[in-house]
XYZ file of N, CA and C in Angstrom:
771
model
N -51.081 -82.735 -27.319
C -52.200 -81.871 -26.920
C -52.736 -81.123 -28.096
N -54.077 -80.748 -28.080
C -54.692 -79.995 -29.149
C -54.441 -78.517 -28.964
N -54.566 -77.719 -30.079
C -54.350 -76.270 -30.008
C -52.935 -75.897 -30.356
N -52.719 -74.615 -30.297
C -51.388 -74.094 -30.613
C -50.457 -74.346 -29.456
N -49.215 -74.591 -29.788
C -48.261 -74.809 -28.683
C -47.894 -73.499 -28.011
N -47.521 -73.554 -26.714
C -47.127 -72.366 -25.936
C -45.648 -72.104 -26.114
N -45.339 -70.871 -26.447
C -43.936 -70.461 -26.602
C -43.561 -69.623 -25.380
N -42.786 -70.165 -24.496
C -42.362 -69.473 -23.257
C -40.860 -69.457 -23.223
N -40.304 -68.271 -23.025
C -38.836 -68.148 -22.871
C -38.492 -68.448 -21.436
N -37.702 -69.490 -21.256
C -37.388 -69.953 -19.900
C -35.924 -69.698 -19.647
N -35.648 -69.115 -18.543
C -34.272 -68.840 -18.115
C -33.669 -70.130 -17.586
N -32.422 -70.425 -17.957
C -31.801 -71.653 -17.442
C -31.699 -71.670 -15.952
N -31.359 -70.471 -15.345
C -31.234 -70.438 -13.880
C -32.560 -70.719 -13.215
N -33.625 -70.244 -13.879
C -34.950 -70.481 -13.344
C -35.322 -71.949 -13.427
N -34.855 -72.596 -14.521
C -35.156 -74.008 -14.679
C -34.480 -74.838 -13.609
N -33.248 -74.432 -13.264
C -32.553 -75.197 -12.229
C -33.249 -75.064 -10.893
N -33.789 -73.805 -10.629
C -34.423 -73.600 -9.331
C -35.752 -74.307 -9.227
N -36.391 -74.531 -10.389
C -37.719 -75.154 -10.354
C -37.715 -76.576 -10.871
N -36.525 -77.150 -11.103
C -36.460 -78.499 -11.673
C -37.019 -79.529 -10.702
N -36.681 -79.338 -9.453
C -37.135 -80.332 -8.482
C -38.627 -80.268 -8.277
N -39.203 -79.012 -8.413
C -40.638 -78.879 -8.192
C -41.440 -79.320 -9.409
N -40.909 -78.998 -10.642
C -41.679 -79.266 -11.851
C -41.847 -80.727 -12.148
N -40.989 -81.557 -11.650
C -41.091 -82.994 -11.909
C -42.327 -83.571 -11.280
N -42.775 -82.998 -10.234
C -43.924 -83.541 -9.511
C -45.209 -82.813 -9.832
N -45.140 -81.566 -10.448
C -46.349 -80.794 -10.726
C -46.871 -81.145 -12.109
N -48.147 -80.920 -12.367
C -48.671 -81.095 -13.723
C -48.059 -80.082 -14.669
N -48.245 -80.263 -15.940
C -47.585 -79.431 -16.938
C -48.095 -78.002 -16.892
N -49.416 -77.805 -16.836
C -49.968 -76.437 -16.849
C -49.568 -75.660 -15.592
N -49.589 -76.339 -14.439
C -49.192 -75.652 -13.203
C -47.732 -75.274 -13.237
N -46.913 -76.150 -13.832
C -45.485 -75.853 -13.937
C -45.237 -74.660 -14.835
N -45.965 -74.595 -15.968
C -45.795 -73.455 -16.872
C -46.269 -72.141 -16.237
N -47.381 -72.182 -15.483
C -47.875 -70.964 -14.818
C -46.887 -70.467 -13.774
N -46.270 -71.416 -13.071
C -45.295 -71.035 -12.049
C -44.085 -70.369 -12.690
N -43.638 -70.990 -13.842
C -42.476 -70.402 -14.531
C -42.790 -69.002 -15.056
N -44.018 -68.821 -15.616
C -44.392 -67.496 -16.137
C -44.427 -66.446 -15.008
N -44.918 -66.816 -13.838
C -44.977 -65.871 -12.700
C -43.598 -65.457 -12.248
N -42.693 -66.463 -12.185
C -41.317 -66.146 -11.780
C -40.634 -65.240 -12.787
N -40.915 -65.455 -14.076
C -40.309 -64.594 -15.099
C -40.827 -63.170 -14.991
N -42.107 -63.032 -14.723
C -42.690 -61.690 -14.587
C -42.098 -60.943 -13.386
N -41.891 -61.630 -12.281
C -41.313 -61.003 -11.096
C -39.886 -60.556 -11.339
N -39.080 -61.411 -12.059
C -37.698 -61.015 -12.332
C -37.649 -59.812 -13.250
N -38.549 -59.749 -14.248
C -38.571 -58.604 -15.156
C -38.955 -57.333 -14.422
N -39.888 -57.445 -13.479
C -40.291 -56.263 -12.707
C -39.152 -55.768 -11.815
N -38.358 -56.704 -11.267
C -37.228 -56.303 -10.423
C -36.137 -55.626 -11.233
N -35.905 -56.113 -12.479
C -34.845 -55.550 -13.292
C -35.238 -54.222 -13.915
N -36.528 -53.881 -14.066
C -36.974 -52.643 -14.692
C -36.713 -51.466 -13.755
N -35.979 -50.404 -14.193
C -35.697 -49.266 -13.304
C -36.921 -48.365 -13.136
N -37.027 -47.692 -11.966
C -38.129 -46.768 -11.699
C -37.923 -45.475 -12.460
N -38.986 -44.814 -12.882
C -38.835 -43.521 -13.558
C -38.227 -42.477 -12.635
N -37.533 -41.480 -13.253
C -36.829 -40.461 -12.464
C -37.797 -39.606 -11.657
N -38.965 -39.298 -12.236
C -39.935 -38.457 -11.513
C -40.390 -39.110 -10.226
N -40.579 -40.464 -10.283
C -41.018 -41.168 -9.075
C -39.916 -41.223 -8.044
N -38.668 -41.369 -8.472
C -37.539 -41.396 -7.537
C -37.387 -40.055 -6.844
N -37.542 -38.969 -7.627
C -37.417 -37.625 -7.037
C -38.550 -37.366 -6.059
N -39.750 -37.888 -6.389
C -40.882 -37.656 -5.492
C -40.716 -38.386 -4.179
N -40.047 -39.551 -4.188
C -39.873 -40.312 -2.957
C -38.820 -39.726 -2.034
N -37.913 -38.953 -2.607
C -36.828 -38.383 -1.787
C -37.346 -37.140 -1.079
N -37.218 -37.089 0.231
C -37.662 -35.942 1.014
C -36.608 -34.844 0.970
N -37.049 -33.604 0.728
C -36.061 -32.515 0.687
C -35.482 -32.250 2.073
N -34.208 -31.997 2.121
C -33.531 -31.715 3.394
C -33.554 -30.222 3.677
N -33.985 -29.865 4.906
C -34.033 -28.448 5.296
C -32.699 -28.009 5.869
N -32.369 -26.784 5.557
C -31.145 -26.232 6.113
C -31.377 -25.896 7.588
N -30.465 -26.267 8.436
C -30.652 -25.930 9.859
C -30.603 -24.424 10.091
N -31.499 -23.957 10.998
C -31.541 -22.527 11.312
C -30.293 -22.108 12.071
N -29.772 -20.981 11.687
C -28.616 -20.452 12.401
C -29.097 -19.750 13.667
N -28.540 -20.153 14.785
C -28.913 -19.555 16.067
C -28.178 -18.231 16.227
N -28.968 -17.152 16.264
C -28.371 -15.836 16.440
C -28.125 -15.572 17.915
N -27.021 -14.967 18.199
C -26.679 -14.636 19.577
C -27.566 -13.493 20.053
N -28.215 -13.691 21.192
C -29.122 -12.664 21.718
C -28.333 -11.444 22.154
N -28.875 -10.287 21.796
C -28.227 -9.043 22.182
C -28.518 -8.732 23.648
N -27.629 -7.974 24.234
C -27.786 -7.621 25.644
C -28.970 -6.660 25.797
N -29.880 -6.998 26.689
C -31.050 -6.164 26.917
C -32.205 -6.430 25.979
N -32.049 -7.367 25.024
C -33.138 -7.675 24.103
C -34.222 -8.479 24.811
N -35.490 -8.334 24.396
C -36.563 -9.100 25.046
C -36.448 -10.582 24.742
N -36.965 -11.393 25.632
C -36.907 -12.842 25.463
C -37.920 -13.292 24.413
N -37.507 -14.162 23.511
C -38.379 -14.688 22.476
C -38.919 -16.045 22.910
N -40.241 -16.203 22.821
C -40.886 -17.458 23.186
C -41.778 -17.894 22.032
N -42.040 -19.190 21.945
C -42.852 -19.739 20.870
C -44.332 -19.460 21.121
N -45.056 -19.180 20.033
C -46.494 -18.946 20.128
C -47.299 -20.212 19.839
N -46.623 -21.321 19.582
C -47.302 -22.570 19.239
C -47.636 -23.407 20.465
N -47.076 -23.076 21.589
C -47.361 -23.841 22.800
C -47.334 -22.899 23.997
N -47.975 -23.323 25.058
C -48.053 -22.501 26.260
C -46.681 -22.414 26.915
N -46.294 -21.200 27.237
C -44.985 -20.960 27.846
C -45.198 -20.153 29.114
N -44.507 -20.532 30.166
C -44.607 -19.805 31.426
C -44.004 -18.417 31.248
N -44.491 -17.424 32.017
C -43.926 -16.079 31.896
C -42.455 -16.072 32.277
N -41.678 -15.203 31.660
C -40.243 -15.174 31.963
C -39.977 -14.793 33.402
N -39.059 -15.487 34.003
C -38.718 -15.227 35.388
C -37.703 -14.093 35.472
N -37.197 -13.874 36.635
C -36.231 -12.794 36.830
C -34.934 -13.112 36.098
N -34.108 -12.097 35.952
C -32.863 -12.278 35.212
C -31.970 -13.314 35.887
N -32.062 -13.397 37.213
C -31.259 -14.387 37.928
C -31.686 -15.804 37.562
N -32.996 -16.022 37.390
C -33.486 -17.339 37.013
C -33.090 -17.673 35.579
N -33.088 -16.674 34.685
C -32.674 -16.915 33.309
C -31.208 -17.301 33.248
N -30.409 -16.761 34.155
C -28.992 -17.082 34.165
C -28.721 -18.462 34.743
N -29.712 -19.086 35.324
C -29.540 -20.428 35.852
C -29.696 -20.520 37.347
N -29.762 -19.380 38.040
C -29.921 -19.411 39.497
C -31.383 -19.643 39.841
N -31.632 -20.167 41.000
C -32.996 -20.436 41.442
C -33.654 -19.128 41.867
N -34.834 -18.870 41.330
C -35.561 -17.650 41.675
C -36.117 -17.770 43.088
N -35.906 -16.736 43.854
C -36.420 -16.747 45.222
C -37.933 -16.633 45.203
N -38.577 -17.322 46.123
C -40.042 -17.302 46.185
C -40.507 -15.894 46.537
N -41.419 -15.392 45.720
C -41.907 -14.033 45.953
C -42.838 -14.034 47.155
N -42.596 -13.112 48.066
C -43.422 -13.010 49.269
C -43.603 -11.532 49.597
N -44.753 -11.229 50.133
C -45.034 -9.848 50.501
C -44.305 -9.501 51.794
N -43.823 -8.283 51.874
C -43.130 -7.843 53.081
C -43.615 -6.449 53.455
N -43.650 -6.198 54.751
C -44.090 -4.916 55.279
C -42.860 -4.076 55.579
N -42.676 -2.940 54.909
C -41.460 -2.150 55.138
C -41.358 -1.587 56.548
N -42.478 -1.555 57.289
C -42.413 -1.028 58.658
C -41.687 -1.965 59.614
N -41.736 -3.278 59.316
C -41.147 -4.260 60.220
C -40.049 -5.079 59.550
N -39.501 -4.566 58.473
C -38.460 -5.279 57.740
C -37.131 -4.569 57.926
N -36.084 -5.343 58.221
C -34.769 -4.745 58.429
C -34.177 -4.206 57.135
N -34.664 -4.691 55.985
C -34.135 -4.214 54.708
C -34.449 -2.737 54.487
N -35.507 -2.241 55.091
C -35.891 -0.845 54.901
C -35.122 0.105 55.800
N -34.305 -0.416 56.711
C -33.534 0.447 57.595
C -34.334 0.880 58.818
N -33.733 1.699 59.635
C -34.349 2.190 60.867
C -34.911 3.580 60.639
N -36.090 3.829 61.191
C -36.743 5.125 61.027
C -36.068 6.159 61.923
N -35.609 7.225 61.303
C -35.009 8.352 62.020
C -35.972 9.524 61.918
N -36.710 9.782 62.996
C -37.721 10.826 62.956
C -37.115 12.206 62.777
N -35.983 12.456 63.432
C -35.340 13.771 63.284
C -34.876 13.990 61.848
N -34.251 12.971 61.285
C -33.814 13.096 59.898
C -34.986 13.236 58.936
N -36.079 12.538 59.244
C -37.271 12.638 58.399
C -37.854 14.046 58.433
N -37.924 14.619 59.631
C -38.468 15.973 59.751
C -37.567 16.995 59.071
N -36.260 16.819 59.173
C -35.348 17.763 58.525
C -35.410 17.636 56.995
N -35.572 16.408 56.514
C -35.580 16.197 55.067
C -36.855 16.736 54.427
N -37.985 16.654 55.165
C -39.269 17.082 54.609
C -39.819 18.314 55.321
N -38.942 19.159 55.786
C -39.389 20.384 56.457
C -40.041 21.363 55.481
N -39.705 21.258 54.191
C -40.283 22.183 53.205
C -41.785 21.964 53.045
N -42.301 20.803 53.475
C -43.744 20.550 53.343
C -44.543 21.497 54.234
N -43.961 21.878 55.353
C -44.657 22.808 56.249
C -44.881 24.148 55.552
N -43.913 24.600 54.773
C -44.084 25.857 54.043
C -45.204 25.733 53.014
N -45.263 24.585 52.351
C -46.345 24.369 51.391
C -47.703 24.371 52.083
N -47.774 23.758 53.253
C -49.039 23.707 53.972
C -49.481 25.103 54.409
N -48.543 25.919 54.829
C -48.889 27.299 55.225
C -49.403 28.101 54.029
N -48.744 27.910 52.873
C -49.193 28.629 51.671
C -50.580 28.161 51.246
N -50.847 26.877 51.334
C -52.166 26.353 50.977
C -53.233 26.853 51.951
N -52.859 26.979 53.228
C -53.814 27.486 54.212
C -54.192 28.930 53.909
N -53.232 29.727 53.497
C -53.519 31.115 53.134
C -54.447 31.176 51.918
N -54.243 30.302 50.953
C -55.109 30.271 49.777
C -56.536 29.902 50.157
N -56.682 28.959 51.093
C -58.023 28.579 51.532
C -58.720 29.735 52.259
N -57.985 30.472 53.051
C -58.576 31.623 53.749
C -59.061 32.681 52.756
N -58.238 32.942 51.724
C -58.631 33.929 50.707
C -59.876 33.448 49.950
N -59.909 32.165 49.634
C -61.062 31.639 48.913
C -62.327 31.723 49.765
N -62.187 31.447 51.046
C -63.363 31.524 51.920
C -63.895 32.950 52.007
N -62.985 33.920 52.140
C -63.420 35.313 52.192
C -64.078 35.737 50.877
N -63.538 35.281 49.756
C -64.108 35.617 48.457
C -65.500 35.020 48.294
N -65.685 33.779 48.771
C -66.996 33.138 48.682
C -68.024 33.846 49.553
N -67.614 34.330 50.709
C -68.541 35.046 51.592
C -69.010 36.353 50.954
N -68.078 37.061 50.296
C -68.464 38.305 49.607
C -69.398 38.014 48.439
N -69.105 36.941 47.706
C -69.945 36.586 46.571
C -71.334 36.152 47.015
N -71.403 35.536 48.179
C -72.696 35.094 48.710
C -73.566 36.295 49.067
N -72.955 37.348 49.574
C -73.718 38.551 49.943
C -74.206 39.308 48.709
N -73.383 39.317 47.640
C -73.742 40.099 46.450
C -74.775 39.381 45.585
N -74.500 38.111 45.229
C -75.323 37.423 44.236
C -76.107 36.253 44.810
N -76.039 36.046 46.102
C -76.720 34.887 46.677
C -78.224 35.005 46.648
N -78.753 36.226 46.861
C -80.203 36.391 46.912
C -80.868 36.351 45.558
N -80.140 36.625 44.477
C -80.752 36.680 43.148
C -80.990 35.278 42.570
N -80.021 34.431 42.672
C -80.101 33.104 42.039
C -79.963 32.030 43.127
N -80.992 31.209 43.249
C -80.989 30.196 44.305
C -79.979 29.081 44.008
N -79.856 28.697 42.732
C -78.901 27.637 42.379
C -77.476 28.085 42.624
N -77.192 29.344 42.258
C -75.846 29.876 42.500
C -75.561 29.991 43.987
N -76.557 30.391 44.759
C -76.382 30.508 46.204
C -76.102 29.147 46.832
N -76.805 28.110 46.356
C -76.581 26.772 46.898
C -75.179 26.270 46.560
N -74.718 26.552 45.320
C -73.365 26.121 44.932
C -72.303 26.840 45.740
N -72.506 28.143 45.969
C -71.530 28.918 46.757
C -71.494 28.427 48.194
N -72.677 28.144 48.755
C -72.746 27.659 50.142
C -72.072 26.297 50.281
N -72.269 25.427 49.292
C -71.643 24.099 49.348
C -70.124 24.208 49.274
N -69.641 25.058 48.370
C -68.192 25.230 48.251
C -67.600 25.857 49.519
N -68.300 26.797 50.092
C -67.820 27.431 51.322
C -67.755 26.416 52.466
N -68.734 25.537 52.529
C -68.725 24.505 53.574
C -67.545 23.537 53.387
N -67.274 23.165 52.134
C -66.138 22.277 51.876
C -64.817 22.932 52.244
N -64.685 24.218 51.932
C -63.451 24.944 52.281
C -63.299 25.037 53.794
N -64.410 25.280 54.489
C -64.360 25.370 55.953
C -63.946 24.029 56.574
N -64.476 22.910 56.038
C -64.095 21.598 56.548
C -62.610 21.313 56.302
N -62.148 21.700 55.111
C -60.732 21.485 54.793
C -59.830 22.282 55.728
N -60.178 23.523 56.002
C -59.384 24.356 56.914
C -59.387 23.777 58.326
N -60.550 23.319 58.770
C -60.644 22.743 60.120
C -59.801 21.481 60.233
N -59.839 20.654 59.203
C -59.043 19.419 59.209
C -57.545 19.727 59.228
N -57.143 20.723 58.448
C -55.722 21.069 58.416
C -55.255 21.631 59.758
N -56.095 22.441 60.385
C -55.734 22.989 61.704
C -55.570 21.864 62.723
N -56.480 20.892 62.684
C -56.389 19.764 63.604
C -55.134 18.936 63.354
N -54.790 18.728 62.082
C -53.569 17.991 61.751
C -52.314 18.727 62.235
N -52.316 20.043 62.087
C -51.167 20.829 62.560
C -51.018 20.733 64.081
N -52.148 20.774 64.790
C -52.095 20.638 66.248
C -51.560 19.271 66.655
N -52.040 18.239 65.984
C -51.584 16.890 66.307
C -50.095 16.728 66.016
N -49.654 17.285 64.906
C -48.238 17.199 64.561
C -47.373 17.957 65.574
N -47.861 19.098 65.994
C -47.124 19.879 66.990
C -47.056 19.147 68.325
N -48.169 18.515 68.702
C -48.200 17.769 69.964
C -47.228 16.585 69.923
N -47.167 15.866 68.794
C -46.232 14.756 68.667
C -44.787 15.236 68.747
N -44.523 16.400 68.165
C -43.171 16.959 68.265
C -42.794 17.300 69.701
N -43.758 17.819 70.453
C -43.490 18.143 71.861
C -43.240 16.868 72.675
N -43.992 15.827 72.391
C -43.772 14.567 73.106
C -42.380 13.994 72.807
N -41.965 14.043 71.559
C -40.631 13.534 71.204
C -39.534 14.362 71.862
N -39.739 15.684 71.907
C -38.731 16.549 72.534
C -38.643 16.271 74.037
N -39.804 16.077 74.700
C -39.795 15.783 76.136
C -39.155 14.427 76.410
N -39.448 13.441 75.603
C -38.843 12.119 75.784
C -37.328 12.177 75.574
N -36.907 12.952 74.611
C -35.471 13.079 74.356
C -34.766 13.766 75.528
N -35.401 14.793 76.096
C -34.787 15.498 77.235
C -34.714 14.602 78.476
N -35.746 13.785 78.693
C -35.721 12.861 79.831
C -34.614 11.822 79.676
N -34.441 11.296 78.470
C -33.376 10.329 78.240
C -32.000 10.953 78.461
N -31.845 12.201 78.052
C -30.559 12.881 78.255
C -30.267 13.063 79.741
N -31.305 13.446 80.505
C -31.119 13.616 81.954
C -30.762 12.290 82.621
N -31.428 11.214 82.214
C -31.139 9.917 82.817
C -29.715 9.463 82.493
N -29.259 9.681 81.274
C -27.886 9.307 80.921
C -26.870 10.092 81.753
N -27.169 11.362 81.967
C -26.248 12.193 82.757
C -26.207 11.717 84.209
N -27.355 11.349 84.754
C -27.388 10.857 86.143
C -26.650 9.530 86.278
N -26.849 8.651 85.290
C -26.151 7.363 85.332
C -24.649 7.567 85.222
N -24.243 8.532 84.437
C -22.801 8.760 84.248
C -22.154 9.393 85.479
N -22.885 10.312 86.138
C -22.295 11.043 87.271
C -22.459 10.302 88.599
N -23.639 9.790 88.870
C -23.907 9.173 90.172
C -23.863 7.646 90.135
N -23.961 7.050 88.953
C -23.953 5.594 88.866
C -25.262 4.950 89.239
N -26.366 5.695 89.178
C -27.673 5.145 89.524
C -28.145 4.177 88.436
N -29.118 3.368 88.826
C -29.699 2.426 87.865
C -30.545 3.223 86.869
N -30.388 3.010 85.576
C -31.177 3.792 84.602
C -32.663 3.497 84.722
N -33.443 4.543 84.599
C -34.898 4.443 84.687
C -35.495 4.883 83.348
N -36.377 4.046 82.828
C -36.987 4.336 81.533
C -38.413 4.816 81.776
N -38.688 6.051 81.397
C -40.002 6.651 81.610
C -41.012 6.086 80.609
N -42.231 5.893 81.106
C -43.303 5.443 80.234
C -43.876 6.623 79.451
N -44.685 6.287 78.440
C -45.260 7.340 77.609
C -46.246 8.204 78.392
N -46.924 7.588 79.357
C -47.850 8.364 80.178
C -47.126 9.428 80.998
N -45.956 9.076 81.537
C -45.183 10.052 82.312
C -44.688 11.185 81.411
N -44.273 10.841 80.216
C -43.828 11.880 79.274
C -44.987 12.802 78.928
N -46.178 12.231 78.754
C -47.346 13.046 78.412
C -47.693 14.006 79.560
N -47.565 13.542 80.804
C -47.850 14.409 81.958
C -46.868 15.571 82.033
N -45.631 15.293 81.692
C -44.623 16.362 81.719
C -44.937 17.417 80.664
N -45.369 16.980 79.500
C -45.714 17.936 78.438
C -46.908 18.786 78.857
N -47.917 18.153 79.457
C -49.097 18.908 79.894
C -48.720 19.917 80.977
N -47.841 19.542 81.876
C -47.418 20.456 82.938
C -46.662 21.650 82.372
N -45.824 21.399 81.392
C -45.098 22.510 80.774
C -46.047 23.462 80.049
N -47.095 22.924 79.442
C -48.074 23.774 78.783
C -48.817 24.646 79.796
N -49.137 24.077 80.929
C -49.831 24.856 81.958
C -48.952 25.983 82.482
N -47.687 25.692 82.677
C -46.776 26.727 83.165
C -46.557 27.825 82.129
N -46.544 27.455 80.873
C -46.318 28.448 79.817
C -47.557 29.279 79.525
N -48.726 28.807 79.902
C -49.954 29.531 79.609
C -50.076 30.732 80.545
N -50.406 31.875 79.986
C -50.479 33.114 80.772
C -51.907 33.340 81.270
N -52.013 34.002 82.450
C -53.324 34.362 82.993
C -54.054 33.173 83.569
N -54.925 33.445 84.522
C -55.747 32.408 85.137
C -54.897 31.444 85.948
N -55.416 30.230 86.099
C -54.722 29.214 86.866
C -53.984 28.213 85.972
N -53.811 28.592 84.737
C -53.069 27.714 83.831
C -53.923 26.637 83.188
N -55.231 26.737 83.316
C -56.098 25.742 82.715
C -56.552 26.198 81.327
N -56.702 25.252 80.460
C -57.179 25.561 79.118
C -58.694 25.479 79.084
N -59.277 25.929 77.973
C -60.731 25.891 77.837
C -61.235 24.453 77.804
N -60.480 23.576 77.205
C -60.901 22.171 77.154
C -60.935 21.573 78.551
N -59.952 21.905 79.369
C -59.945 21.384 80.739
C -61.104 21.953 81.551
N -61.410 23.233 81.326
C -62.542 23.824 82.038
C -63.855 23.154 81.647
N -64.030 22.879 80.351
C -65.247 22.205 79.912
C -65.332 20.794 80.492
N -64.189 20.120 80.564
C -64.174 18.764 81.120
C -64.551 18.788 82.600
N -64.049 19.769 83.329
C -64.372 19.862 84.758
C -65.861 20.168 84.970
N -66.421 21.041 84.138
C -67.854 21.344 84.257
C -68.698 20.105 83.960
N -68.262 19.325 82.980
C -68.989 18.117 82.619
C -68.983 17.109 83.754
N -67.807 16.920 84.355
C -67.710 15.993 85.479
C -68.529 16.478 86.678
N -68.521 17.807 86.893
C -69.314 18.350 88.009
C -70.806 18.137 87.787
N -71.262 18.270 86.536
C -72.672 18.042 86.238
C -73.068 16.591 86.465
N -72.172 15.646 86.159
C -72.458 14.236 86.401
C -72.590 13.955 87.889
N -71.723 14.597 88.670
C -71.764 14.363 90.125
C -73.070 14.913 90.726
N -73.547 16.023 90.193
C -74.793 16.593 90.696
C -75.982 15.664 90.399
N -75.973 15.025 89.243
C -77.073 14.135 88.899
C -77.094 12.894 89.788
N -75.940 12.499 90.256
C -75.882 11.328 91.134
C -76.390 11.604 92.553
N -76.421 12.869 92.918
C -76.855 13.203 94.273
C -78.342 12.882 94.435
N -78.778 12.415 95.622
C -80.195 12.083 95.837
C -81.058 13.331 95.922
């Protein structure tokens, strides 16, 4: 062949591996194949630089030490994802949380039984507070009336403010008086019902009669009768009863032809 000869360093092991192939290939193709194989072996034998090896190795993180939660410490939750609100302490301990449901303490056995006598004895001091507040309202009303007479005619705005305050005080006093009457009436009804029950128990114990349970209407009639007997003068009728009788009499007169 023309030109300079090719100087290629050929490995004996490589020659053995390619001997069977080179016999059938042309000379140039055989030499190119040998050169490629030599280049690949040299690349495999060449070590990688240290910087590249260090860059390929991923640094290992130290595992976090789990600290024992202190008693009474708040619960820690992650801010990276949505977390349900913490449940009750029983649920945190592993027990199933009971379904929350609304309950009415008036009809729930968990609240116990209402003892009206015990309630009145426990909160009897409120009556003293109410009496003291009533006295303060009376003093304020009297003071406003005097102020209205002295300075009411001079300043119309001041007179209007005094009149408005006096009206509010009068309404408050009237409401409190009505509440006291209602409370007193309820106490009388409870006392009458209690006395009737005591009488019935005594009759059942002594005579063996069948117990009779009085209705609320009968208890109310007994209370009204006792009030009539206790009232002095006249025929035992109150002003409200007299007004009611006059009203009924007027209706009957209108019906007459």
